[in-house]
Short mmCIF file of C-alpha atoms and ligand atoms in Angstrom, two decimals:
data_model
loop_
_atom_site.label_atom_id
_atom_site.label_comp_id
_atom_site.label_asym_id
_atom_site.label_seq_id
_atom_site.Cartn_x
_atom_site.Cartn_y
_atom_site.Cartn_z
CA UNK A 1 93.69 97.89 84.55
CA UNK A 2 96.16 100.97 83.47
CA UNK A 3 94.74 102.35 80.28
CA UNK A 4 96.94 105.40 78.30
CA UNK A 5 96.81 107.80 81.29
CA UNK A 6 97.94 111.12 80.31
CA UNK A 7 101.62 111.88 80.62
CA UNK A 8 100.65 114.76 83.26
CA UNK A 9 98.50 111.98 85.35
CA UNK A 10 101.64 109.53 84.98
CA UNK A 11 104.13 112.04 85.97
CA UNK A 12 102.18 112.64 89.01
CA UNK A 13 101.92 109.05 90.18
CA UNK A 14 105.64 109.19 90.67
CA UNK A 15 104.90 111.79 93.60
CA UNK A 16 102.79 108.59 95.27
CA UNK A 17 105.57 105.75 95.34
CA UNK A 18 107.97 108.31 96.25
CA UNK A 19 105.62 109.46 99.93
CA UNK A 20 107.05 108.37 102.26
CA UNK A 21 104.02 109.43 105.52
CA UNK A 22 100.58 108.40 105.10
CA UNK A 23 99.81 112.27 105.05
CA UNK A 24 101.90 113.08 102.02
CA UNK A 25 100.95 109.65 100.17
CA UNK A 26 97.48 110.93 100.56
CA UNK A 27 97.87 114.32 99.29
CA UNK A 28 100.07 113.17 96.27
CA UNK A 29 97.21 110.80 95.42
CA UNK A 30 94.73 113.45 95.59
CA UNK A 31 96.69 115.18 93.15
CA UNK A 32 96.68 112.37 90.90
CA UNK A 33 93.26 111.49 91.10
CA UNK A 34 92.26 114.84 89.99
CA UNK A 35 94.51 114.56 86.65
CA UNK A 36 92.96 111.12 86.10
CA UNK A 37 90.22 112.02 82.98
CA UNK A 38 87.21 110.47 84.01
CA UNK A 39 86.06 107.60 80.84
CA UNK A 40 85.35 103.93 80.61
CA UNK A 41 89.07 103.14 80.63
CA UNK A 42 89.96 104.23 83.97
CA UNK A 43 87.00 103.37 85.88
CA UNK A 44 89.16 100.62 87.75
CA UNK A 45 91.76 102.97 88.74
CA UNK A 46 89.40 105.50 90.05
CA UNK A 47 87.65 103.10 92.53
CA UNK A 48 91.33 101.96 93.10
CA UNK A 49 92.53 104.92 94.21
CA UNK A 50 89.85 106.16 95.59
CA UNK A 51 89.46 103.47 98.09
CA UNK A 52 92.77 103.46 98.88
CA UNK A 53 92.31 107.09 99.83
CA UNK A 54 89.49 106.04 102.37
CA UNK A 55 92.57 103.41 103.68
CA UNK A 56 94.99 105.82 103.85
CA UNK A 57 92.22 108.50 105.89
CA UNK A 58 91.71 105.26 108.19
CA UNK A 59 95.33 104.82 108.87
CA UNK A 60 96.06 108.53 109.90
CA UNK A 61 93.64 108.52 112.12
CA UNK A 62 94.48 105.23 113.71
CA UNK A 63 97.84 106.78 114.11
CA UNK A 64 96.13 109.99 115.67
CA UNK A 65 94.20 107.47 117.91
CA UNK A 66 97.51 105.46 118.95
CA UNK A 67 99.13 108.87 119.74
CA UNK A 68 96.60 110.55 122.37
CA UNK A 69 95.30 107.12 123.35
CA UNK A 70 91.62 107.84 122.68
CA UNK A 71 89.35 105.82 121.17
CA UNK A 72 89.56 102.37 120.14
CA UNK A 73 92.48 101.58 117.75
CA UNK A 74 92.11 99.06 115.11
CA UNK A 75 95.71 98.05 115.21
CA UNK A 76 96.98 95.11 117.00
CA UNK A 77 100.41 94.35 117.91
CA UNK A 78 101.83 91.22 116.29
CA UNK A 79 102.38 88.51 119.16
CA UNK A 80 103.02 85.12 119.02
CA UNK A 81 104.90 83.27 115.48
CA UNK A 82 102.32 83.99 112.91
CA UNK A 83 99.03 86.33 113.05
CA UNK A 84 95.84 85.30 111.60
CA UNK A 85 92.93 87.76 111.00
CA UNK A 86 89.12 85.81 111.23
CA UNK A 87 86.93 87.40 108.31
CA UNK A 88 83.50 86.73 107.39
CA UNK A 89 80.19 87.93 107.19
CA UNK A 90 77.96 89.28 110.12
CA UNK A 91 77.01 86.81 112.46
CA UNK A 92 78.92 83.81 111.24
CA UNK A 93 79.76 82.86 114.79
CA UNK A 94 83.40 84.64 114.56
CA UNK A 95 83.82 85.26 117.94
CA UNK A 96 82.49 82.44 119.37
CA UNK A 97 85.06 80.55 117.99
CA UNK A 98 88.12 83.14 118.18
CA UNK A 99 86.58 82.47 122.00
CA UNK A 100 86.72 79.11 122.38
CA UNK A 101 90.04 78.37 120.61
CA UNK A 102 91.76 80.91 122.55
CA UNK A 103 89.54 82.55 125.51
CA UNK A 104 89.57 85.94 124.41
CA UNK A 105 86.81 88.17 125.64
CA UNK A 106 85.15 88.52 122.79
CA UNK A 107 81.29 89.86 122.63
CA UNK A 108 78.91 86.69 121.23
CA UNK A 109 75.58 87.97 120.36
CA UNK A 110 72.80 86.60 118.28
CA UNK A 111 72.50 89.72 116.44
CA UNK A 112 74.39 90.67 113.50
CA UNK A 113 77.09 93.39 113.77
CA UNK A 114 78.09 92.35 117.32
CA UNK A 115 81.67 92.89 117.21
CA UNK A 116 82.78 96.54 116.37
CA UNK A 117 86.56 96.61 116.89
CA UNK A 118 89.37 93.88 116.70
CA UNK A 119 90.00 90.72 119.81
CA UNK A 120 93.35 88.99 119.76
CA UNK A 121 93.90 85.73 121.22
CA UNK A 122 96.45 83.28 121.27
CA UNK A 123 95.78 79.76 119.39
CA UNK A 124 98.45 77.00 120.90
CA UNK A 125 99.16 74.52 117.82
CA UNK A 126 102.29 72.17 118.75
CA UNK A 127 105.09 74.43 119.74
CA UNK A 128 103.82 77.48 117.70
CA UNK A 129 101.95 80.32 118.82
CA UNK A 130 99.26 81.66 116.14
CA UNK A 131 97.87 84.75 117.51
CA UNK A 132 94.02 85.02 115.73
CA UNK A 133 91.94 88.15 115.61
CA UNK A 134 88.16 88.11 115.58
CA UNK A 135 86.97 91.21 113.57
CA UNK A 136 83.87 92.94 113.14
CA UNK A 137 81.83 91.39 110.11
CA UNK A 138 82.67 92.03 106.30
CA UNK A 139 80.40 93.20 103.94
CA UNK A 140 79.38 95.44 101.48
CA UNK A 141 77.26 97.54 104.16
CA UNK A 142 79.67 97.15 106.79
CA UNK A 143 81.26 100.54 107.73
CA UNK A 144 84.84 98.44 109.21
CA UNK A 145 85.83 97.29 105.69
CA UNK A 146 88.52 99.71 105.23
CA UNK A 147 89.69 98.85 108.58
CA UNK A 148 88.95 95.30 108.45
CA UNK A 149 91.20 95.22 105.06
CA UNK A 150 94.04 96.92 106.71
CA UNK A 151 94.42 93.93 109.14
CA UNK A 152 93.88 91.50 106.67
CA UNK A 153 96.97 93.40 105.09
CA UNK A 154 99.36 93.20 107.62
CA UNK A 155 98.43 89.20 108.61
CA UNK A 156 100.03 86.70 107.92
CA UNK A 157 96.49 84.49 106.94
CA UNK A 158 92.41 84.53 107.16
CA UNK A 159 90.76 82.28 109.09
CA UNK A 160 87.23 82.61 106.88
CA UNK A 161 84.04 82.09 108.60
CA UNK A 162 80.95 80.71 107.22
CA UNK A 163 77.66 79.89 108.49
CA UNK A 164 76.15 76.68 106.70
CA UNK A 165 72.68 77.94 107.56
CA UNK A 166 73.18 80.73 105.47
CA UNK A 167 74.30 79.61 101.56
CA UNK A 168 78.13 79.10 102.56
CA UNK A 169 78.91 79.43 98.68
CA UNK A 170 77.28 83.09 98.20
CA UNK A 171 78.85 84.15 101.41
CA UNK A 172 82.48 82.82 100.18
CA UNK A 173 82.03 85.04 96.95
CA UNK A 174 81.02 87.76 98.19
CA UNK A 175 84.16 87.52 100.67
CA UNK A 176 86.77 86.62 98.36
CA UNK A 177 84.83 89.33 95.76
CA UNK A 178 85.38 91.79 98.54
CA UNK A 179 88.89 91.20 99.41
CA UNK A 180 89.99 90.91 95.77
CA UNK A 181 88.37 94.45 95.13
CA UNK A 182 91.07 95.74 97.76
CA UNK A 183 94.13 94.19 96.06
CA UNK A 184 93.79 90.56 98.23
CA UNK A 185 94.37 87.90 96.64
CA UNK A 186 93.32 84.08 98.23
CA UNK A 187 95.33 82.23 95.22
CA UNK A 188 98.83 82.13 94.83
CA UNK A 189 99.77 84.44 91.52
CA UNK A 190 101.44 82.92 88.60
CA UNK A 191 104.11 85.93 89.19
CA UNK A 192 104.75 88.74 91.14
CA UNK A 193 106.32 92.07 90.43
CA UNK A 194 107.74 94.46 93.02
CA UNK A 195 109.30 98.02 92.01
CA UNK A 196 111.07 99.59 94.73
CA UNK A 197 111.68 103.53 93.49
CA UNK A 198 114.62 104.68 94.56
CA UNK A 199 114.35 107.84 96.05
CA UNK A 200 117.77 109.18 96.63
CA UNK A 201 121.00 108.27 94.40
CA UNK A 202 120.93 107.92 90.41
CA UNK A 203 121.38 103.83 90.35
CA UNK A 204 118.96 103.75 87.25
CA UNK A 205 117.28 101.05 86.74
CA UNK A 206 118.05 97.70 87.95
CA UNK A 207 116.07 94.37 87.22
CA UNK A 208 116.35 91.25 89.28
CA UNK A 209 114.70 88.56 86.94
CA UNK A 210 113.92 85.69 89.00
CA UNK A 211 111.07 84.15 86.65
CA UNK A 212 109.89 85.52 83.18
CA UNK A 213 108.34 88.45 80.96
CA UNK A 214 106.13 86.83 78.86
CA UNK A 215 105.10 89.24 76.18
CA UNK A 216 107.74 91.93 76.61
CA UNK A 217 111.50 92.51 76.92
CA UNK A 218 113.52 94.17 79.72
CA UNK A 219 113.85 97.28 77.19
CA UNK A 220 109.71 97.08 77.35
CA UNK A 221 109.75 97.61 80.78
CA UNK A 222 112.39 100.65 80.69
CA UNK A 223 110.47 102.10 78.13
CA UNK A 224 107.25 101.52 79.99
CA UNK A 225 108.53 103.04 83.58
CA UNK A 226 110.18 105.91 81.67
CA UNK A 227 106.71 107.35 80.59
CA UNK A 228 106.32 107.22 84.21
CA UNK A 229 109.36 109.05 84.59
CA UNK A 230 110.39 106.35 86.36
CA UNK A 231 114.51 106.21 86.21
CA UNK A 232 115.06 104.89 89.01
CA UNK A 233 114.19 101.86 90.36
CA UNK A 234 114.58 98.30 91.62
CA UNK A 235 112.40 95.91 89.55
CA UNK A 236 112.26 92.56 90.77
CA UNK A 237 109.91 89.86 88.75
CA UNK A 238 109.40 86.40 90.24
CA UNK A 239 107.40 83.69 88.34
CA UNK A 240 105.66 84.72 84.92
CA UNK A 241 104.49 87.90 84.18
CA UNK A 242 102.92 90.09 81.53
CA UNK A 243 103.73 93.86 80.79
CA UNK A 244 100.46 94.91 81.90
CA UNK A 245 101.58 92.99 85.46
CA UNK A 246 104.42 95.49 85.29
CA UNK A 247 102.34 98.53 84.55
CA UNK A 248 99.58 97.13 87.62
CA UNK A 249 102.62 96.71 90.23
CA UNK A 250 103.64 100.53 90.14
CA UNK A 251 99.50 100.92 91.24
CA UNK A 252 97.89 98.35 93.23
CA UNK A 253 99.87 96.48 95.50
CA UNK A 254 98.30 92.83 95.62
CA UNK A 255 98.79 90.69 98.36
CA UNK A 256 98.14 86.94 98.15
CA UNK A 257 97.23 86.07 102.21
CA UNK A 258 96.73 82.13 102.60
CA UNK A 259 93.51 81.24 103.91
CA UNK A 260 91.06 78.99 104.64
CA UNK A 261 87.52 78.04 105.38
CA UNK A 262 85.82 77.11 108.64
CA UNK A 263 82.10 76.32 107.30
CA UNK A 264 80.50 77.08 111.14
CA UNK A 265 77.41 76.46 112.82
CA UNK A 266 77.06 72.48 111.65
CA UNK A 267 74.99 71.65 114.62
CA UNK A 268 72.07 73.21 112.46
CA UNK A 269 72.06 70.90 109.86
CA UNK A 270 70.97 67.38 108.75
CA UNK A 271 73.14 67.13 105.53
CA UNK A 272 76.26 68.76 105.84
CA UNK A 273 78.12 66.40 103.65
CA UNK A 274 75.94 67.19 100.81
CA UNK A 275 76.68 70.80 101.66
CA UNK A 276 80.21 70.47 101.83
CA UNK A 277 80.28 68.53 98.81
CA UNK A 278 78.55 71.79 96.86
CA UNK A 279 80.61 74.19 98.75
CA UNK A 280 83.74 72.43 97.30
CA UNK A 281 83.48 72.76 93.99
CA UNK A 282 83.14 76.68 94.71
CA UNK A 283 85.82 76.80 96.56
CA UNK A 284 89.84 76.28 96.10
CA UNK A 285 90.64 76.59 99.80
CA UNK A 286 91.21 73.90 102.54
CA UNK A 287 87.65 73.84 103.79
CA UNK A 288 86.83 72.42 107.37
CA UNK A 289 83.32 72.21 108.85
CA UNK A 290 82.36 72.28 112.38
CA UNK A 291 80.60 74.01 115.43
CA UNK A 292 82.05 76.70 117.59
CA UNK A 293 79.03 76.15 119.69
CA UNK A 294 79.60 72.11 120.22
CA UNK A 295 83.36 72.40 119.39
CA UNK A 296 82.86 69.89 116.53
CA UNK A 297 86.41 70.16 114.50
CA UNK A 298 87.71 73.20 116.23
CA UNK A 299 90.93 71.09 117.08
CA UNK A 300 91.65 71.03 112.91
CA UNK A 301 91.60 75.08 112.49
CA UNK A 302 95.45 74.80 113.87
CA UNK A 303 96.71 72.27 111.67
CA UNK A 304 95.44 73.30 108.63
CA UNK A 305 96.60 77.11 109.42
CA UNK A 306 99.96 75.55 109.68
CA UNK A 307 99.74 73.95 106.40
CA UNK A 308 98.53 76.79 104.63
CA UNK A 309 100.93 79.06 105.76
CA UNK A 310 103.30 76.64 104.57
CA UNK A 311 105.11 77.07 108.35
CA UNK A 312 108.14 74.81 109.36
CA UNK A 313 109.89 74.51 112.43
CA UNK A 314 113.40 75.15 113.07
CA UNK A 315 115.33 74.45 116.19
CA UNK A 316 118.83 76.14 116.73
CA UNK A 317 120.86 75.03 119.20
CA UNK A 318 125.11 75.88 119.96
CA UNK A 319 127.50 73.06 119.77
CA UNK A 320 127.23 70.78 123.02
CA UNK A 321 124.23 72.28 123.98
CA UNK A 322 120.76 70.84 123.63
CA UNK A 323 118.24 72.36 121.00
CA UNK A 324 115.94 75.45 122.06
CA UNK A 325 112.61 74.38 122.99
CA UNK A 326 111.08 77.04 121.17
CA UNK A 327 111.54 76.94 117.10
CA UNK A 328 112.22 79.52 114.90
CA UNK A 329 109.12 80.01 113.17
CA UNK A 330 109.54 80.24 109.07
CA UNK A 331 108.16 79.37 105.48
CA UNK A 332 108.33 76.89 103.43
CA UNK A 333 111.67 77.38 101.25
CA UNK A 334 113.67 79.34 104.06
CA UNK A 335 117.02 78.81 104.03
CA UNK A 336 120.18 78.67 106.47
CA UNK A 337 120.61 82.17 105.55
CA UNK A 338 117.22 83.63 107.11
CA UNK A 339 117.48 81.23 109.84
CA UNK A 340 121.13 83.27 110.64
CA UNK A 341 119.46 86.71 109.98
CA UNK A 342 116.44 85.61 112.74
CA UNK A 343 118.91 84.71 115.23
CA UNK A 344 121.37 87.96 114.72
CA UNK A 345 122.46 90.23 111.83
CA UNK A 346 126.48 89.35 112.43
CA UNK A 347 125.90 85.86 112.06
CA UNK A 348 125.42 86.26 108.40
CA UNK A 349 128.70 88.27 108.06
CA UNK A 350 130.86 85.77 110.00
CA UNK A 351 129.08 82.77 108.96
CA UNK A 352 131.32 79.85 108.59
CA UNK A 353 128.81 76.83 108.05
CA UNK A 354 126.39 75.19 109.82
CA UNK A 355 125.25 71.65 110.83
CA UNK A 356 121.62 70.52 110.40
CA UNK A 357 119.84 67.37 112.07
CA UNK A 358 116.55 66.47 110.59
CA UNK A 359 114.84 65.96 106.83
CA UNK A 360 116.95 68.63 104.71
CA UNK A 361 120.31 66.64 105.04
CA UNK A 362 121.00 63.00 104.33
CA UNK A 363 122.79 62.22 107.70
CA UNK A 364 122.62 64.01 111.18
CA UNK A 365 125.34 66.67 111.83
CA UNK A 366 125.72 67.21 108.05
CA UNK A 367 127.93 70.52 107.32
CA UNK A 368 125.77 72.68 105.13
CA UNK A 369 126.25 76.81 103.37
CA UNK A 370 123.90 79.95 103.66
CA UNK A 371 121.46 78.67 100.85
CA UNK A 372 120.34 75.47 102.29
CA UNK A 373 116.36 74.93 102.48
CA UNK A 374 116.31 73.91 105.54
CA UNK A 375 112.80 71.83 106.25
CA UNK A 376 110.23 71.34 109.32
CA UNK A 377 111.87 70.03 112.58
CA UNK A 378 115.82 70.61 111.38
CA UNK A 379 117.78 71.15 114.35
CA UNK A 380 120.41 73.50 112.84
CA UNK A 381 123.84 74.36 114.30
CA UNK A 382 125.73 77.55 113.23
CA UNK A 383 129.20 78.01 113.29
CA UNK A 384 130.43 81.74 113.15
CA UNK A 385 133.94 83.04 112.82
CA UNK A 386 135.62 84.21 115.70
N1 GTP B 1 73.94 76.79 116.52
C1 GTP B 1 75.09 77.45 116.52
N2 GTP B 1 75.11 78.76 116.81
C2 GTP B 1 76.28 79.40 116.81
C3 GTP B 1 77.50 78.73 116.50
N3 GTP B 1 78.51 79.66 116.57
C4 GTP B 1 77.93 80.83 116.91
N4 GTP B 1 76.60 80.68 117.06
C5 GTP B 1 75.60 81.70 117.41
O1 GTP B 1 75.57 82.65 116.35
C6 GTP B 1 75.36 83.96 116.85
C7 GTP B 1 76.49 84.86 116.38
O2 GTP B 1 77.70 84.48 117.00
P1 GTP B 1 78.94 85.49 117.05
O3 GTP B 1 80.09 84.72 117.52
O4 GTP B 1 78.56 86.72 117.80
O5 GTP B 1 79.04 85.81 115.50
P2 GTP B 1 79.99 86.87 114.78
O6 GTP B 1 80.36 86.29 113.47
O7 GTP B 1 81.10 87.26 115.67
O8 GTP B 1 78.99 88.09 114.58
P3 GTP B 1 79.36 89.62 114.21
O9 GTP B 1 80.46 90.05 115.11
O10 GTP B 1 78.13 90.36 114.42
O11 GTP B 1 79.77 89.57 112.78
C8 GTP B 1 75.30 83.83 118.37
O12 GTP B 1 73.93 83.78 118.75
C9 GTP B 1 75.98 82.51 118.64
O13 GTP B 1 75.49 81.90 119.82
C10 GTP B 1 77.45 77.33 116.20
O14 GTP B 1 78.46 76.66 115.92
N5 GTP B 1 76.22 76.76 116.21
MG1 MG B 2 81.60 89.02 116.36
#
């Protein structure tokens, strides 16, 4: 995407990462944009950044909004363990079913464009609270994409809507086409790379290599972030990943959000399977089908959330006590550690071991340190100094 930017344009760029409001991030990009010469090779970076300018507008007003209370805000409050923002195109049936799975008020009409600001609601699955959030529709003409982005964003997963009736397979592409445009990804990367500019202190630059460079060294990457002017810096790469992933990191910020597919409105159709069957080979995601207006399959949405999410349950309990009845809600590869840091920041410092019940250890009660992966259902006991 980054093609030989001038060294004045580069230079510049340092002046976004190092923002810190929304205000100056927008000015400093401003700035940049206007060094950016306008050819072939930096067509992608121009919509980038320009886009991310229309976010950026979005989010200081929001704030603006918040602050005297007028208007209607686009930002919800986390609640509940995990947030889950329903996307789609107009008229999909979104808040029909973010209504019947959780009773929010949401506005159902049979016109398209219906819903015109965000409706939480809380989804019960099992012990876990998953808090979804119908949305007004996305698509190319829609005039809440910037805003419907931002909540995708901050989520933790989409909940994707289709409506059978409607080519499900055109409307997934032009979703996931949408999404990716804005730096969200719906497949898990090969790698990641995250550089975290240090704003105060000289620490140079530090590298915490927990996967790969494929076609580069660490002196590449120096060499690379010092055009930038880039001295210093936390670089952190996880998985496998190319110089140019380096170079894209310090610009667009892709997020992968887990997702998947609720193919709606089934009750109109004689042949779903033969749909479905299509659908699937378009489409990488856990796909369910069903009817927010008959309820057909609405009971799967929470499972397969949980799954994607890659969500386990942890239950903490102190010796002689019984476990809490709520769990701590984590991912997939968490560890005693961040089961210590949700519970309090001192129990990390004074940590002495702990004792886990359940699938990560071979017998109950078994003594176990910080890095433990700690699985779905452990009961975990933690003994602190003192
Ligand atoms: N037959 C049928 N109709 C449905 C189903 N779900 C929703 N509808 C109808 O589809 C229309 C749109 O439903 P909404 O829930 O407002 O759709 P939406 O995706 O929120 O629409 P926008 O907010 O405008 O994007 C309404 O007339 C609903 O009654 C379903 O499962 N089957
Ligand atoms: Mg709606």
């Amino acid at each position: 995407m980054v093609t030989n930017l001038p060294a004045e344009a580069k230079a510049k760029w340092l002046k976004v990462m190092e923002a810190k409001t929304p205000e100056e991030k927008m000015k400093a990009l401003e700035d940049f944009l206007s060094s950016v010469p306008k050819h072939k090779g930096t067509e992608k970076l121009r919509l980038w950044a320009t886009r991310r300018l229309a976010e950026l507008r979005e989010e200081i007003e929001e704030k603006k909004k918040r602050k005297t209370g007028r208007g209607v805000s686009f930002f919800i409050e986390k609640e509940g363990d995990v947030q889950v923002v329903v996307v789609g195109p107009p008229n999909t049936g979104k808040s029909m079913l973010v209504n019947r799975l959780t009773g929010a008020r949401t506005i159902i009409a049979d016109y398209p464009y219906s819903t015109t600001y965000p409706v939480p609601g809380m989804l019960k699955y099992r012990d876990i609270y998953i808090q979804l959030i119908d949305t007004p529709p996305l698509s190319r003409d829609s005039a809440f994409t910037n805003r419907i982005i931002g909540l995708a964003r901050n989520a933790d997963g989409l909940l994707i809507i289709l409506d059978v009736s409607m080519d499900p397979g055109a409307e997934f592409n032009e979703v996931k086409e949408i999404l990716r445009e804005y730096g969200i990804i719906l497949s898990k990367p090969a790698g990641r790379v995250v550089i975290e500019v240090s704003r105060s202190g000289k620490h140079g630059l530090r590298f915490t290599l927990m996967g790969r460079l494929l076609n580069a060294t660490l002196d590449d990457v120096r060499k690379l972030l010092e055009e930038y002017r880039i001295y210093n810096a936390h670089v952190k790469i996880y998985g496998e990943v190319t110089l140019d992933d380096v170079e894209q990191a310090l610009f667009e910020n892709t997020a992968y959000k887990p997702a998947i597919v609720y193919i709606n409105k089934a009750d109109l159709v004689k042949d779903i399977d033969t749909i479905i069957k299509a659908f699937t080979n378009s489409c990488n995601l856990p796909i369910l089908y069903g009817s927010a207006m008959t309820g057909l399959n609405l009971d799967k949405i929470g499972e397969a959330l949980f799954n994607r999410l890659e969500l386990i349950r942890v239950y903490t309990k102190s010796p002689n006590t019984p476990p809490s009845e709520k769990p701590l809600v984590l991912r997939k590869g968490a560890t005693i550690r961040d089961v210590a840091e949700s519970i309090h920041r001192d129990f990390v410092k004074n940590f002495l071991y702990a004792k886990i019940w359940g699938k990560s250890v071979k017998y109950p009660g078994e003594k176990v340190g910080l890095e433990h992966i700690v699985e779905d259902g452990d009961i975990v006991e933690i003994h602190i100094r003192g």
